Short mmCIF file of C-alpha atoms in Angstrom, two decimals:
data_model
loop_
_atom_site.label_atom_id
_atom_site.label_comp_id
_atom_site.label_asym_id
_atom_site.label_seq_id
_atom_site.Cartn_x
_atom_site.Cartn_y
_atom_site.Cartn_z
CA MET A 1 -29.21 34.49 -7.76
CA SER A 2 -29.38 36.08 -11.11
CA PHE A 3 -25.69 37.43 -11.25
CA GLY A 4 -24.89 34.55 -13.60
CA PHE A 5 -27.06 35.88 -16.00
CA LEU A 6 -24.31 38.55 -16.47
CA GLY A 7 -21.98 35.80 -17.90
CA ILE A 8 -24.61 34.28 -19.94
CA GLN A 9 -25.24 37.46 -21.76
CA PHE A 10 -21.54 37.66 -22.27
CA GLY A 11 -21.99 34.62 -24.07
CA PHE A 12 -24.86 35.48 -26.17
CA ALA A 13 -23.73 39.19 -27.12
CA LEU A 14 -20.47 37.91 -28.19
CA GLN A 15 -21.86 35.30 -30.23
CA ASN A 16 -24.71 37.72 -31.83
CA ALA A 17 -22.08 40.32 -32.52
CA ASN A 18 -19.28 38.30 -34.04
CA VAL A 19 -20.48 34.78 -35.20
CA SER A 20 -21.50 36.30 -38.91
CA ARG A 21 -18.20 38.09 -38.83
CA ILE A 22 -16.50 34.78 -38.25
CA PHE A 23 -18.47 32.91 -40.80
CA GLU A 24 -17.49 35.55 -43.50
CA THR A 25 -13.59 35.23 -42.39
CA MET A 26 -14.21 31.68 -42.98
CA GLY A 27 -15.60 32.23 -46.55
CA ALA A 28 -19.24 31.94 -46.16
CA ASP A 29 -21.63 33.83 -48.64
CA ALA A 30 -23.91 36.35 -47.32
CA ASP A 31 -26.79 34.32 -48.51
CA ASN A 32 -25.44 31.35 -46.69
CA ILE A 33 -25.09 33.17 -43.20
CA ALA A 34 -28.84 33.06 -42.27
CA PHE A 35 -28.83 29.42 -43.00
CA LEU A 36 -25.99 28.68 -40.89
CA TRP A 37 -27.57 30.86 -38.11
CA LEU A 38 -30.39 28.44 -37.85
CA ALA A 39 -28.70 26.05 -35.65
CA ALA A 40 -29.22 28.73 -32.89
CA PRO A 41 -32.77 28.91 -32.22
CA VAL A 42 -33.49 25.38 -33.43
CA THR A 43 -30.95 24.12 -30.79
CA GLY A 44 -32.60 26.17 -28.11
CA MET A 45 -35.92 25.10 -28.96
CA LEU A 46 -35.06 21.26 -28.40
CA VAL A 47 -32.49 21.72 -25.56
CA GLN A 48 -34.53 24.08 -23.38
CA PRO A 49 -37.68 21.92 -22.48
CA ILE A 50 -35.24 18.95 -22.22
CA ILE A 51 -33.13 20.62 -19.44
CA GLY A 52 -36.01 22.00 -17.85
CA TYR A 53 -37.90 18.25 -17.90
CA LEU A 54 -34.45 16.96 -16.32
CA SER A 55 -33.90 19.70 -13.59
CA ASP A 56 -37.33 19.35 -12.70
CA ARG A 57 -36.53 15.72 -12.03
CA THR A 58 -33.16 16.64 -10.24
CA TRP A 59 -32.56 17.07 -6.21
CA SER A 60 -29.20 16.85 -4.63
CA PRO A 61 -28.85 17.91 -1.07
CA ARG A 62 -25.40 19.31 -1.89
CA TRP A 63 -26.06 20.61 -5.33
CA GLY A 64 -29.60 21.35 -5.59
CA ARG A 65 -31.89 20.97 -8.41
CA ARG A 66 -31.14 23.93 -11.14
CA ARG A 67 -27.22 24.54 -10.07
CA PRO A 68 -25.76 21.25 -11.55
CA PHE A 69 -27.11 22.47 -15.02
CA PHE A 70 -25.66 25.96 -14.49
CA LEU A 71 -22.16 24.51 -13.80
CA ILE A 72 -22.18 22.09 -16.87
CA GLY A 73 -23.50 24.29 -18.99
CA ALA A 74 -21.26 26.93 -17.68
CA ILE A 75 -17.93 24.77 -18.52
CA LEU A 76 -19.00 23.61 -21.70
CA ALA A 77 -19.91 27.30 -22.95
CA SER A 78 -16.57 28.60 -21.60
CA LEU A 79 -14.65 26.12 -23.70
CA ALA A 80 -16.67 26.70 -26.82
CA LEU A 81 -15.97 30.78 -26.23
CA LEU A 82 -12.24 29.77 -26.05
CA ALA A 83 -12.50 27.57 -29.13
CA MET A 84 -14.70 29.51 -31.37
CA PRO A 85 -12.24 32.30 -32.47
CA ASN A 86 -9.42 29.67 -33.34
CA VAL A 87 -11.48 27.64 -35.68
CA THR A 88 -9.85 27.31 -39.19
CA ALA A 89 -12.58 26.31 -41.41
CA LEU A 90 -16.33 27.11 -41.93
CA TRP A 91 -17.67 23.77 -41.01
CA MET A 92 -15.73 24.04 -37.63
CA ALA A 93 -17.27 27.51 -37.18
CA ALA A 94 -20.76 26.18 -37.80
CA GLY A 95 -20.20 23.26 -35.52
CA MET A 96 -18.72 25.53 -32.86
CA LEU A 97 -21.85 27.60 -32.95
CA TRP A 98 -24.09 24.69 -32.54
CA ILE A 99 -21.93 23.55 -29.42
CA MET A 100 -21.75 27.16 -28.10
CA ASP A 101 -25.42 27.74 -28.45
CA SER A 102 -26.68 24.59 -26.86
CA SER A 103 -24.10 25.02 -23.88
CA ILE A 104 -25.49 28.50 -23.23
CA ASN A 105 -28.95 27.28 -23.45
CA ILE A 106 -28.21 24.39 -20.69
CA SER A 107 -27.02 27.17 -18.42
CA MET A 108 -29.55 29.82 -19.30
CA GLU A 109 -32.93 27.84 -18.70
CA PRO A 110 -32.53 26.69 -15.44
CA PHE A 111 -31.93 30.43 -14.35
CA ARG A 112 -35.56 31.23 -15.12
CA ALA A 113 -36.77 28.43 -13.31
CA LEU A 114 -34.67 29.25 -10.24
CA VAL A 115 -36.55 32.54 -9.84
CA GLY A 116 -39.86 30.66 -9.95
CA ASP A 117 -38.46 28.09 -7.53
CA LEU A 118 -37.29 30.43 -5.02
CA LEU A 119 -39.13 33.62 -4.75
CA PRO A 120 -42.66 34.20 -3.43
CA SER A 121 -45.06 35.54 -5.97
CA GLU A 122 -44.57 39.21 -4.91
CA GLN A 123 -41.04 39.00 -5.50
CA ARG A 124 -40.89 37.65 -8.82
CA THR A 125 -41.24 40.63 -10.86
CA THR A 126 -38.00 41.78 -9.21
CA GLY A 127 -36.18 38.61 -9.61
CA PHE A 128 -36.84 38.60 -13.24
CA ALA A 129 -36.26 42.38 -13.49
CA ALA A 130 -32.59 41.63 -11.82
CA GLN A 131 -32.01 39.26 -14.57
CA THR A 132 -32.94 41.79 -17.13
CA PHE A 133 -30.58 44.35 -15.46
CA PHE A 134 -27.74 41.99 -15.86
CA ILE A 135 -28.93 41.26 -19.47
CA GLY A 136 -28.88 44.68 -20.24
CA VAL A 137 -25.23 45.34 -18.49
CA GLY A 138 -23.91 42.26 -19.97
CA ALA A 139 -24.98 43.23 -23.45
CA VAL A 140 -23.38 46.69 -23.29
CA VAL A 141 -20.19 45.53 -22.12
CA ALA A 142 -19.63 42.12 -24.24
CA SER A 143 -20.91 43.83 -27.51
CA SER A 144 -18.19 46.55 -27.15
CA LEU A 145 -15.20 44.34 -26.05
CA PRO A 146 -13.49 44.03 -29.50
CA TRP A 147 -13.95 47.88 -29.74
CA MET A 148 -12.37 48.41 -26.47
CA PHE A 149 -9.45 46.06 -27.19
CA THR A 150 -8.89 47.90 -30.16
CA ASN A 151 -9.26 51.66 -29.01
CA TRP A 152 -8.10 51.34 -25.55
CA PHE A 153 -5.16 48.74 -25.72
CA ASP A 154 -4.14 48.95 -29.52
CA VAL A 155 -4.92 45.42 -30.16
CA PRO A 156 -5.43 45.00 -33.98
CA ASN A 157 -8.90 44.36 -35.34
CA THR A 158 -7.85 43.47 -38.79
CA ALA A 159 -6.20 39.90 -39.77
CA PRO A 160 -4.92 38.21 -42.96
CA ALA A 161 -7.77 36.66 -44.92
CA GLY A 162 -9.04 33.66 -43.32
CA GLN A 163 -7.91 34.30 -39.62
CA ILE A 164 -9.84 36.02 -36.91
CA PRO A 165 -8.65 39.91 -35.64
CA GLN A 166 -6.92 39.56 -32.39
CA SER A 167 -9.49 42.07 -30.75
CA VAL A 168 -12.08 39.38 -31.34
CA LYS A 169 -10.12 36.64 -30.09
CA TYR A 170 -9.47 38.48 -26.78
CA ALA A 171 -12.88 39.30 -26.45
CA PHE A 172 -14.14 35.79 -26.55
CA TYR A 173 -11.36 34.70 -24.12
CA MET A 174 -12.49 37.47 -21.79
CA GLY A 175 -16.02 36.31 -22.32
CA GLY A 176 -15.21 32.65 -21.63
CA ALA A 177 -13.82 33.71 -18.34
CA ALA A 178 -16.69 36.08 -17.41
CA PHE A 179 -19.22 33.39 -18.23
CA PHE A 180 -17.53 30.80 -15.91
CA LEU A 181 -16.78 33.04 -12.91
CA ALA A 182 -20.40 34.84 -12.98
CA VAL A 183 -22.36 31.53 -13.13
CA LEU A 184 -19.85 30.12 -10.65
CA TRP A 185 -20.86 32.81 -8.19
CA THR A 186 -24.44 31.94 -8.59
CA VAL A 187 -23.66 28.25 -8.13
CA LEU A 188 -21.69 28.81 -5.17
CA ARG A 189 -23.86 31.65 -3.47
CA THR A 190 -27.45 30.27 -4.01
CA ARG A 191 -29.21 27.88 -1.80
CA GLU A 192 -31.94 25.96 -3.27
CA TYR A 193 -34.98 24.49 -1.39
CA PRO A 194 -36.04 20.63 -1.67
CA PRO A 195 -38.94 19.47 -2.96
CA GLU A 196 -41.87 20.06 -0.65
CA ASN A 197 -42.82 16.22 -0.55
CA MET A 198 -39.81 14.22 -1.10
CA ALA A 199 -41.83 11.05 -1.14
CA GLU A 200 -44.20 12.08 -3.76
CA PHE A 201 -41.16 13.67 -5.63
CA GLU A 202 -39.32 10.12 -5.65
CA GLU A 203 -42.77 8.59 -6.17
CA GLU A 204 -43.35 10.58 -9.34
CA LYS A 205 -39.93 10.06 -10.66
CA ARG A 206 -40.15 6.53 -10.41
CA ARG A 207 -43.44 6.48 -12.30
CA ASN A 208 -42.12 8.18 -15.22
CA ALA A 209 -38.65 6.85 -15.31
CA GLY A 210 -37.26 5.93 -18.74
CA PHE A 211 -36.43 7.74 -21.85
CA PHE A 212 -39.81 7.04 -23.95
CA ASN A 213 -41.77 7.97 -20.63
CA GLY A 214 -39.78 11.41 -20.59
CA VAL A 215 -40.76 11.94 -24.66
CA ARG A 216 -44.25 11.12 -24.06
CA GLU A 217 -44.57 13.39 -21.06
CA SER A 218 -42.96 16.20 -22.82
CA PHE A 219 -45.20 16.00 -26.02
CA ALA A 220 -48.37 15.52 -23.72
CA GLY A 221 -47.01 18.81 -21.59
CA ILE A 222 -47.18 20.84 -24.66
CA PHE A 223 -50.87 20.33 -25.38
CA ALA A 224 -51.54 20.83 -21.63
CA MET A 225 -50.09 24.21 -21.11
CA PRO A 226 -52.27 26.06 -18.48
CA LYS A 227 -54.38 28.82 -19.77
CA THR A 228 -52.26 31.84 -18.70
CA MET A 229 -49.36 30.25 -20.42
CA ARG A 230 -51.51 30.04 -23.49
CA GLN A 231 -52.62 33.66 -23.35
CA LEU A 232 -49.02 34.75 -22.67
CA ALA A 233 -47.55 32.72 -25.63
CA LEU A 234 -49.48 34.67 -28.17
CA VAL A 235 -48.30 38.03 -26.27
CA GLN A 236 -44.63 36.81 -26.66
CA PHE A 237 -45.15 35.63 -29.96
CA PHE A 238 -45.98 39.16 -31.67
CA SER A 239 -43.59 40.76 -29.38
CA TRP A 240 -40.64 38.81 -30.55
CA LEU A 241 -41.94 39.05 -34.11
CA ALA A 242 -41.44 42.98 -33.84
CA LEU A 243 -38.02 42.41 -32.09
CA PHE A 244 -36.70 40.47 -34.97
CA SER A 245 -38.18 42.50 -37.54
CA MET A 246 -36.28 45.48 -35.53
CA TRP A 247 -33.08 43.52 -35.20
CA ILE A 248 -33.10 42.23 -38.98
CA TYR A 249 -34.36 45.77 -40.59
CA THR A 250 -33.20 48.68 -38.47
CA THR A 251 -29.60 49.17 -40.13
CA PRO A 252 -31.35 49.10 -43.81
CA ALA A 253 -34.13 50.91 -42.68
CA VAL A 254 -32.28 53.99 -41.03
CA THR A 255 -29.35 54.01 -43.82
CA SER A 256 -31.80 54.36 -46.59
CA HIS A 257 -34.79 56.18 -44.85
CA ILE A 258 -32.61 58.66 -42.67
CA TYR A 259 -29.14 58.46 -44.17
CA GLY A 260 -30.45 58.21 -47.93
CA THR A 261 -28.00 55.63 -49.12
CA THR A 262 -28.20 51.93 -50.03
CA ASP A 263 -24.82 51.86 -51.28
CA ALA A 264 -23.14 49.43 -48.46
CA THR A 265 -19.58 50.53 -49.59
CA SER A 266 -20.28 54.24 -49.11
CA LYS A 267 -19.13 56.15 -46.21
CA LEU A 268 -22.47 57.46 -45.17
CA TYR A 269 -23.99 54.18 -45.15
CA ASN A 270 -21.15 52.76 -42.64
CA GLU A 271 -21.87 55.99 -40.54
CA GLY A 272 -25.48 55.08 -40.58
CA ALA A 273 -24.75 51.41 -39.69
CA ASP A 274 -22.28 52.36 -36.93
CA TRP A 275 -25.10 54.74 -35.44
CA VAL A 276 -27.32 51.64 -35.37
CA GLY A 277 -25.03 49.83 -33.20
CA ILE A 278 -24.86 52.86 -30.90
CA CYS A 279 -28.93 52.95 -30.88
CA PHE A 280 -28.70 49.28 -29.96
CA ALA A 281 -26.56 49.75 -26.91
CA VAL A 282 -28.49 52.94 -25.89
CA TYR A 283 -31.69 50.66 -25.87
CA ASN A 284 -29.71 47.76 -23.88
CA GLY A 285 -28.76 50.30 -21.48
CA VAL A 286 -32.03 51.96 -21.06
CA SER A 287 -33.56 48.33 -20.32
CA ALA A 288 -30.69 47.86 -17.74
CA ILE A 289 -32.21 51.02 -15.99
CA ALA A 290 -35.79 50.40 -16.79
CA ALA A 291 -35.82 47.12 -15.13
CA LEU A 292 -34.76 48.64 -11.82
CA LEU A 293 -37.82 50.75 -12.17
CA LEU A 294 -40.48 47.87 -13.46
CA PRO A 295 -41.24 46.20 -10.04
CA TYR A 296 -42.15 49.82 -8.40
CA LEU A 297 -44.52 50.35 -11.60
CA ALA A 298 -45.91 46.90 -11.45
CA ARG A 299 -46.75 47.07 -7.60
CA ALA A 300 -48.31 50.62 -8.18
CA THR A 301 -50.59 49.55 -11.31
CA SER A 302 -50.28 45.79 -12.19
CA ARG A 303 -48.00 43.55 -13.90
CA ARG A 304 -50.51 43.50 -17.07
CA PHE A 305 -50.86 47.29 -17.03
CA THR A 306 -47.07 47.61 -16.81
CA HIS A 307 -46.34 45.22 -19.70
CA MET A 308 -49.02 46.76 -21.83
CA LEU A 309 -47.65 50.38 -21.43
CA CYS A 310 -43.99 49.04 -21.96
CA LEU A 311 -44.88 47.49 -25.17
CA VAL A 312 -47.06 50.45 -26.38
CA ALA A 313 -44.06 52.66 -25.62
CA GLY A 314 -41.68 50.16 -27.77
CA GLY A 315 -44.25 49.95 -30.74
CA LEU A 316 -44.79 53.83 -30.79
CA GLY A 317 -40.68 53.96 -30.39
CA LEU A 318 -40.27 51.84 -33.58
CA ILE A 319 -42.94 53.92 -35.80
CA SER A 320 -41.37 56.85 -34.64
CA ILE A 321 -38.27 56.00 -36.85
CA TYR A 322 -40.40 56.60 -39.90
CA PHE A 323 -41.03 60.24 -38.91
CA ILE A 324 -37.28 61.02 -37.92
CA GLN A 325 -34.86 63.02 -40.08
CA ASP A 326 -31.94 63.73 -37.53
CA PRO A 327 -30.08 60.37 -36.57
CA ASN A 328 -29.70 61.89 -33.12
CA MET A 329 -33.36 61.76 -32.54
CA LEU A 330 -33.20 57.92 -32.84
CA LEU A 331 -32.00 57.82 -29.43
CA LEU A 332 -35.49 59.00 -28.38
CA SER A 333 -37.00 55.87 -30.16
CA MET A 334 -34.59 53.71 -28.46
CA LEU A 335 -36.02 54.88 -24.91
CA GLY A 336 -39.58 53.41 -26.06
CA VAL A 337 -37.61 50.28 -27.28
CA GLY A 338 -35.65 49.75 -24.22
CA VAL A 339 -38.54 50.18 -21.92
CA ALA A 340 -40.15 47.44 -23.94
CA TRP A 341 -37.15 45.18 -24.17
CA ALA A 342 -36.97 45.42 -20.29
CA SER A 343 -40.39 44.50 -19.86
CA ILE A 344 -40.47 41.79 -22.32
CA LEU A 345 -37.27 39.93 -20.58
CA SER A 346 -39.01 40.01 -17.21
CA VAL A 347 -42.90 40.72 -16.75
CA PRO A 348 -44.01 37.89 -18.87
CA TYR A 349 -41.87 35.50 -16.93
CA ALA A 350 -43.14 36.70 -13.74
CA MET A 351 -46.73 36.28 -14.75
CA LEU A 352 -46.03 32.86 -16.14
CA ALA A 353 -44.21 31.60 -12.82
CA GLY A 354 -47.41 32.16 -10.73
CA ALA A 355 -49.43 30.01 -13.06
CA LEU A 356 -46.96 26.90 -13.26
CA PRO A 357 -47.04 23.78 -11.21
CA ALA A 358 -44.01 23.87 -9.12
CA ASN A 359 -42.81 20.44 -10.23
CA LYS A 360 -43.03 21.39 -14.06
CA MET A 361 -41.49 24.87 -13.48
CA GLY A 362 -38.42 23.95 -15.57
CA TYR A 363 -40.09 22.35 -18.47
CA TYR A 364 -42.72 24.94 -18.86
CA MET A 365 -40.06 27.86 -18.72
CA GLY A 366 -38.02 25.76 -21.58
CA VAL A 367 -41.39 25.37 -23.36
CA PHE A 368 -42.31 28.96 -23.16
CA ASN A 369 -39.09 29.57 -25.48
CA PHE A 370 -40.88 28.18 -28.53
CA PHE A 371 -42.68 31.34 -28.56
CA ILE A 372 -39.54 33.19 -29.24
CA VAL A 373 -37.96 30.65 -31.62
CA ILE A 374 -41.30 30.53 -33.51
CA PRO A 375 -41.57 34.26 -34.49
CA GLN A 376 -37.93 33.92 -35.43
CA VAL A 377 -38.47 31.32 -38.12
CA VAL A 378 -41.77 33.38 -39.10
CA ALA A 379 -39.72 36.45 -39.32
CA GLY A 380 -37.04 34.63 -41.54
CA LEU A 381 -40.02 33.32 -43.92
CA ILE A 382 -42.24 36.12 -44.09
CA LEU A 383 -40.58 39.76 -43.57
CA GLY A 384 -38.34 39.26 -46.60
CA PHE A 385 -41.33 38.76 -48.80
CA PHE A 386 -43.05 41.56 -47.43
CA THR A 387 -40.03 43.94 -47.77
CA LYS A 388 -39.66 42.77 -51.35
CA ASN A 389 -43.02 42.51 -52.70
CA VAL A 390 -45.31 44.60 -50.91
CA PHE A 391 -43.02 47.68 -49.67
CA ASP A 392 -40.84 47.45 -52.84
CA GLY A 393 -37.59 47.31 -50.83
CA GLU A 394 -38.49 49.93 -48.42
CA SER A 395 -37.19 48.31 -45.31
CA VAL A 396 -38.80 51.15 -42.92
CA TYR A 397 -42.18 50.09 -43.64
CA THR A 398 -41.27 46.39 -42.62
CA LEU A 399 -40.10 47.96 -39.31
CA ILE A 400 -43.24 49.68 -38.93
CA LEU A 401 -45.22 46.34 -39.54
CA GLY A 402 -43.31 44.72 -36.95
CA ALA A 403 -44.30 47.59 -34.45
CA PHE A 404 -48.08 47.01 -34.73
CA PRO A 405 -48.45 43.45 -33.94
CA MET B 1 -45.84 45.45 -30.20
CA ILE B 2 -49.03 47.33 -29.73
CA ILE B 3 -51.53 44.54 -30.18
CA SER B 4 -49.45 42.62 -27.91
CA GLY B 5 -49.51 44.93 -25.50
CA LEU B 6 -53.16 45.07 -25.54
CA LEU B 7 -53.32 41.36 -25.72
CA THR B 8 -51.58 41.51 -22.22
CA LEU B 9 -54.73 43.27 -20.68
CA ARG B 10 -56.55 39.79 -21.31
CA VAL B 11 -54.14 37.46 -19.63
CA ASP B 12 -55.23 35.74 -16.26
CA ASP B 13 -52.52 36.73 -13.86
CA ALA B 14 -53.35 34.63 -10.86
CA ASP B 15 -50.96 36.20 -8.46
CA ASP B 16 -51.60 39.72 -9.32
CA VAL B 17 -52.04 41.41 -5.88
CA ARG B 18 -54.39 43.92 -7.15
CA ILE B 19 -57.30 41.53 -7.92
CA PRO B 20 -59.11 41.48 -4.86
CA ALA B 21 -59.46 38.31 -2.91
CA LYS B 22 -62.90 36.40 -3.19
CA GLU B 23 -65.23 36.89 -0.41
CA PRO B 24 -64.38 34.61 2.72
CA VAL B 25 -67.05 31.74 2.78
CA VAL B 26 -69.24 32.12 5.92
CA LEU B 27 -70.02 29.16 7.54
CA GLY B 28 -73.45 28.84 8.98
CA THR B 29 -76.33 31.13 8.38
CA PRO B 30 -77.61 34.20 10.35
CA ALA B 31 -80.66 32.05 11.40
CA TYR B 32 -78.69 29.41 13.16
CA ASP B 33 -76.13 32.14 14.53
CA ALA B 34 -78.72 34.81 15.61
CA PRO B 35 -78.39 35.50 19.41
CA VAL B 36 -81.40 33.76 21.22
CA GLU B 37 -83.93 36.20 22.41
CA THR B 38 -85.21 35.80 25.84
CA ASP B 39 -88.83 36.58 26.61
CA PRO B 40 -88.61 39.81 28.99
CA ARG B 41 -91.63 38.47 30.90
CA LEU B 42 -89.88 35.38 32.03
#
């Protein structure tokens, strides 16, 4: 049931690794890129609860509840992945990112709810850990696709000004196919259970029919989050703040603090930046393995203790970057980060699923995404200020600042 | 991450199998359920 997540991660990884490159190829300034990227999280924040709400109210004996949304999202996302590397102007690239991100979100949101729907409490940690395993594998493979095409199949990774290199185009085509096929596997191979009480389900649907009722109910739901969800929201907020600080500042921190250069045109800087790419691949690989072990640890201790242990390991991993002088030692830091990443993607969802009413599983899983998007916006607003005005441009301190919360 | 790790310990995880179940509710009281003692002289 979680295999489709492999395809979804192909979409996200290709998007994360190449869209800035496509924007720059189409003539975007470095300052504008962050603004163009805002479309992605804002879209996710709107789309996820809406899709969750709609899928909670869907039932078809043939297609189930969540699977129609997987399929619609997969078709749209695959088409967007095919179109993205063929854009010819910046506005097309920005519009295509918006369509691609919305489509991936349509497919992704119900996957979280599906685990909550189908698995009993004691198997949910394993269910979400399986998703994390596929996220790790997908991230490593999809991020490396342009590199693989260039180095293994001699596909050119350069192109004339204003054109996307062949290696990136092929990577997107392959990503589109992988997305569709992996999600199709889940759609065809998973059976869903009908609502426990069909008459009550239909009555509930009738009572809240209509667009405005849906909007009202959605807003009311945000203020009526279950207690466990509110507690977990705080945990998620701080964990993701650390992650965004890591994604934004590891390259400048490592190149300046360990490689001793801030000159982006220098050979040393690019060596450092490439090494950060390897480090990120390593933490994703570690997370895929750690995900397989998490259910055992959670069973032997508890989910709370497991998540605490993993987050502390991640925090210590980030802080250790400050004390490192040999770049190879960064791989040890990434061990901690990988373990934390594995837990962040699985354990809070397992705890959350047990606290949600079955008929609102999709909606609240979508709302839970707010606590990923809000720290992303906060990181964009405050971390730059801290780096410039408090740490005098030394981004390694911003990385450490992120590790504590 | 460290503070959020510590905050995790305060989350109410209702499904945590480690949390012992509450004592089962016992209906009746020992006074009602106590066996009736018979007088040995009878």
